[in-house]
């Protein structure tokens, strides 16, 4: 598969970037990914995951601090 961004040798990622309720994002691909959320072909809020991410509670309940 060839995309225009690959052809132009631009930085981008073909994986899904997941946006969490606290504003952090996470690449769903294998291995580390240093590219920003907007450089991903696919972007989903974590509430749309199945099952939904626990950070996406109705009131964005803060995660309990790990001991
Ligand atoms: Zn590409
Ligand atoms: Zn989340
Ligand atoms: Zn990525």
PDB file of C-alpha atoms and ligand atoms in Angstrom:
ATOM      1  CA  UNK A   1       0.000   0.000   0.000  1.00  0.00           C
ATOM      2  CA  UNK A   2       1.315   3.392  -0.891  1.00  0.00           C
ATOM      3  CA  UNK A   3      -0.003   6.635   0.474  1.00  0.00           C
ATOM      4  CA  UNK A   4       0.792  10.204  -0.582  1.00  0.00           C
ATOM      5  CA  UNK A   5       2.612  10.896   2.667  1.00  0.00           C
ATOM      6  CA  UNK A   6       4.879   7.873   2.140  1.00  0.00           C
ATOM      7  CA  UNK A   7       5.580   9.011  -1.379  1.00  0.00           C
ATOM      8  CA  UNK A   8       6.570  12.434  -0.109  1.00  0.00           C
ATOM      9  CA  UNK A   9       8.622  10.872   2.685  1.00  0.00           C
ATOM     10  CA  UNK A  10       6.714  12.741   5.360  1.00  0.00           C
ATOM     11  CA  UNK A  11       6.582  11.649   8.966  1.00  0.00           C
ATOM     12  CA  UNK A  12       3.360   9.833   9.685  1.00  0.00           C
ATOM     13  CA  UNK A  13       2.020   6.601  11.135  1.00  0.00           C
ATOM     14  CA  UNK A  14      -0.461   4.167   9.633  1.00  0.00           C
ATOM     15  CA  UNK A  15      -1.580   2.856  12.993  1.00  0.00           C
ATOM     16  CA  UNK A  16      -4.430   4.060  15.173  1.00  0.00           C
ATOM     17  CA  UNK A  17      -3.723   6.772  17.707  1.00  0.00           C
ATOM     18  CA  UNK A  18      -5.943   6.579  20.773  1.00  0.00           C
ATOM     19  CA  UNK A  19      -6.853   9.804  22.552  1.00  0.00           C
ATOM     20  CA  UNK A  20      -7.473   9.411  26.265  1.00  0.00           C
ATOM     21  CA  UNK A  21      -9.746  11.524  28.430  1.00  0.00           C
ATOM     22  CA  UNK A  22      -6.779  13.072  30.216  1.00  0.00           C
ATOM     23  CA  UNK A  23      -5.394  14.374  26.942  1.00  0.00           C
ATOM     24  CA  UNK A  24      -2.696  11.777  26.457  1.00  0.00           C
ATOM     25  CA  UNK A  25      -2.491   9.797  23.254  1.00  0.00           C
ATOM     26  CA  UNK A  26      -1.211   6.345  22.528  1.00  0.00           C
ATOM     27  CA  UNK A  27      -0.239   4.651  19.298  1.00  0.00           C
ATOM     28  CA  UNK A  28      -1.953   1.304  18.842  1.00  0.00           C
ATOM     29  CA  UNK A  29       0.806  -0.100  16.649  1.00  0.00           C
ATOM     30  CA  UNK A  30       3.609  -2.442  17.555  1.00  0.00           C
ATOM     31  CA  UNK A  31       6.632  -0.916  19.195  1.00  0.00           C
ATOM     32  CA  UNK A  32       7.296   2.628  20.264  1.00  0.00           C
ATOM     33  CA  UNK A  33       5.912   5.458  18.198  1.00  0.00           C
ATOM     34  CA  UNK A  34       7.172   8.980  18.696  1.00  0.00           C
ATOM     35  CA  UNK A  35       4.780  10.644  16.294  1.00  0.00           C
ATOM     36  CA  UNK A  36       2.060  12.959  17.484  1.00  0.00           C
ATOM     37  CA  UNK A  37      -1.643  12.193  17.448  1.00  0.00           C
ATOM     38  CA  UNK A  38      -2.301  14.262  14.352  1.00  0.00           C
ATOM     39  CA  UNK A  39       0.348  12.417  12.363  1.00  0.00           C
ATOM     40  CA  UNK A  40      -1.689   9.230  12.494  1.00  0.00           C
ATOM     41  CA  UNK A  41      -3.938   7.983   9.725  1.00  0.00           C
ATOM     42  CA  UNK A  42      -6.550   6.904  12.237  1.00  0.00           C
ATOM     43  CA  UNK A  43      -7.492   8.715  15.407  1.00  0.00           C
ATOM     44  CA  UNK A  44     -10.090   7.495  17.887  1.00  0.00           C
ATOM     45  CA  UNK A  45     -11.177   8.675  21.330  1.00  0.00           C
ATOM     46  CA  UNK A  46     -10.638   5.888  23.862  1.00  0.00           C
ATOM     47  CA  UNK A  47     -14.374   5.869  24.665  1.00  0.00           C
ATOM     48  CA  UNK A  48     -14.885   4.347  21.216  1.00  0.00           C
ATOM     49  CA  UNK A  49     -12.747   1.343  21.999  1.00  0.00           C
ATOM     50  CA  UNK A  50     -14.406  -2.002  22.629  1.00  0.00           C
ATOM     51  CA  UNK A  51     -14.336  -2.459  25.546  1.00  0.00           C
ATOM     52  CA  UNK A  52     -14.109   1.261  26.358  1.00  0.00           C
ATOM     53  CA  UNK A  53     -10.994   2.466  28.105  1.00  0.00           C
ATOM     54  CA  UNK A  54     -11.518   2.782  31.888  1.00  0.00           C
ATOM     55  CA  UNK A  55     -10.255   6.353  31.846  1.00  0.00           C
ATOM     56  CA  UNK A  56     -13.370   7.422  29.973  1.00  0.00           C
ATOM     57  CA  UNK A  57     -15.848   7.342  32.828  1.00  0.00           C
ATOM     58  CA  UNK A  58     -19.022   9.403  32.667  1.00  0.00           C
ATOM     59  CA  UNK A  59     -17.484  12.177  34.709  1.00  0.00           C
ATOM     60  CA  UNK A  60     -13.880  11.497  33.794  1.00  0.00           C
ATOM     61  CA  UNK A  61     -13.210  10.122  37.252  1.00  0.00           C
ATOM     62  CA  UNK A  62      -9.547  10.512  38.090  1.00  0.00           C
ATOM     63  CA  UNK A  63      -7.656   7.281  38.207  1.00  0.00           C
ATOM     64  CA  UNK A  64      -6.789   6.163  41.742  1.00  0.00           C
ATOM     65  CA  UNK A  65      -3.153   6.682  42.487  1.00  0.00           C
ATOM     66  CA  UNK A  66      -1.135   3.517  42.404  1.00  0.00           C
ATOM     67  CA  UNK A  67       0.535   2.739  45.696  1.00  0.00           C
TER      68      UNK A  67
HETATM   69 ZN1  LIG B   1       2.119   6.281   4.460  1.00  0.00          ZN
HETATM   70 ZN1  LIG B   2      -8.423   6.137  27.885  1.00  0.00          ZN
HETATM   71 ZN1  LIG B   3       2.024   5.600  15.610  1.00  0.00          ZN
END
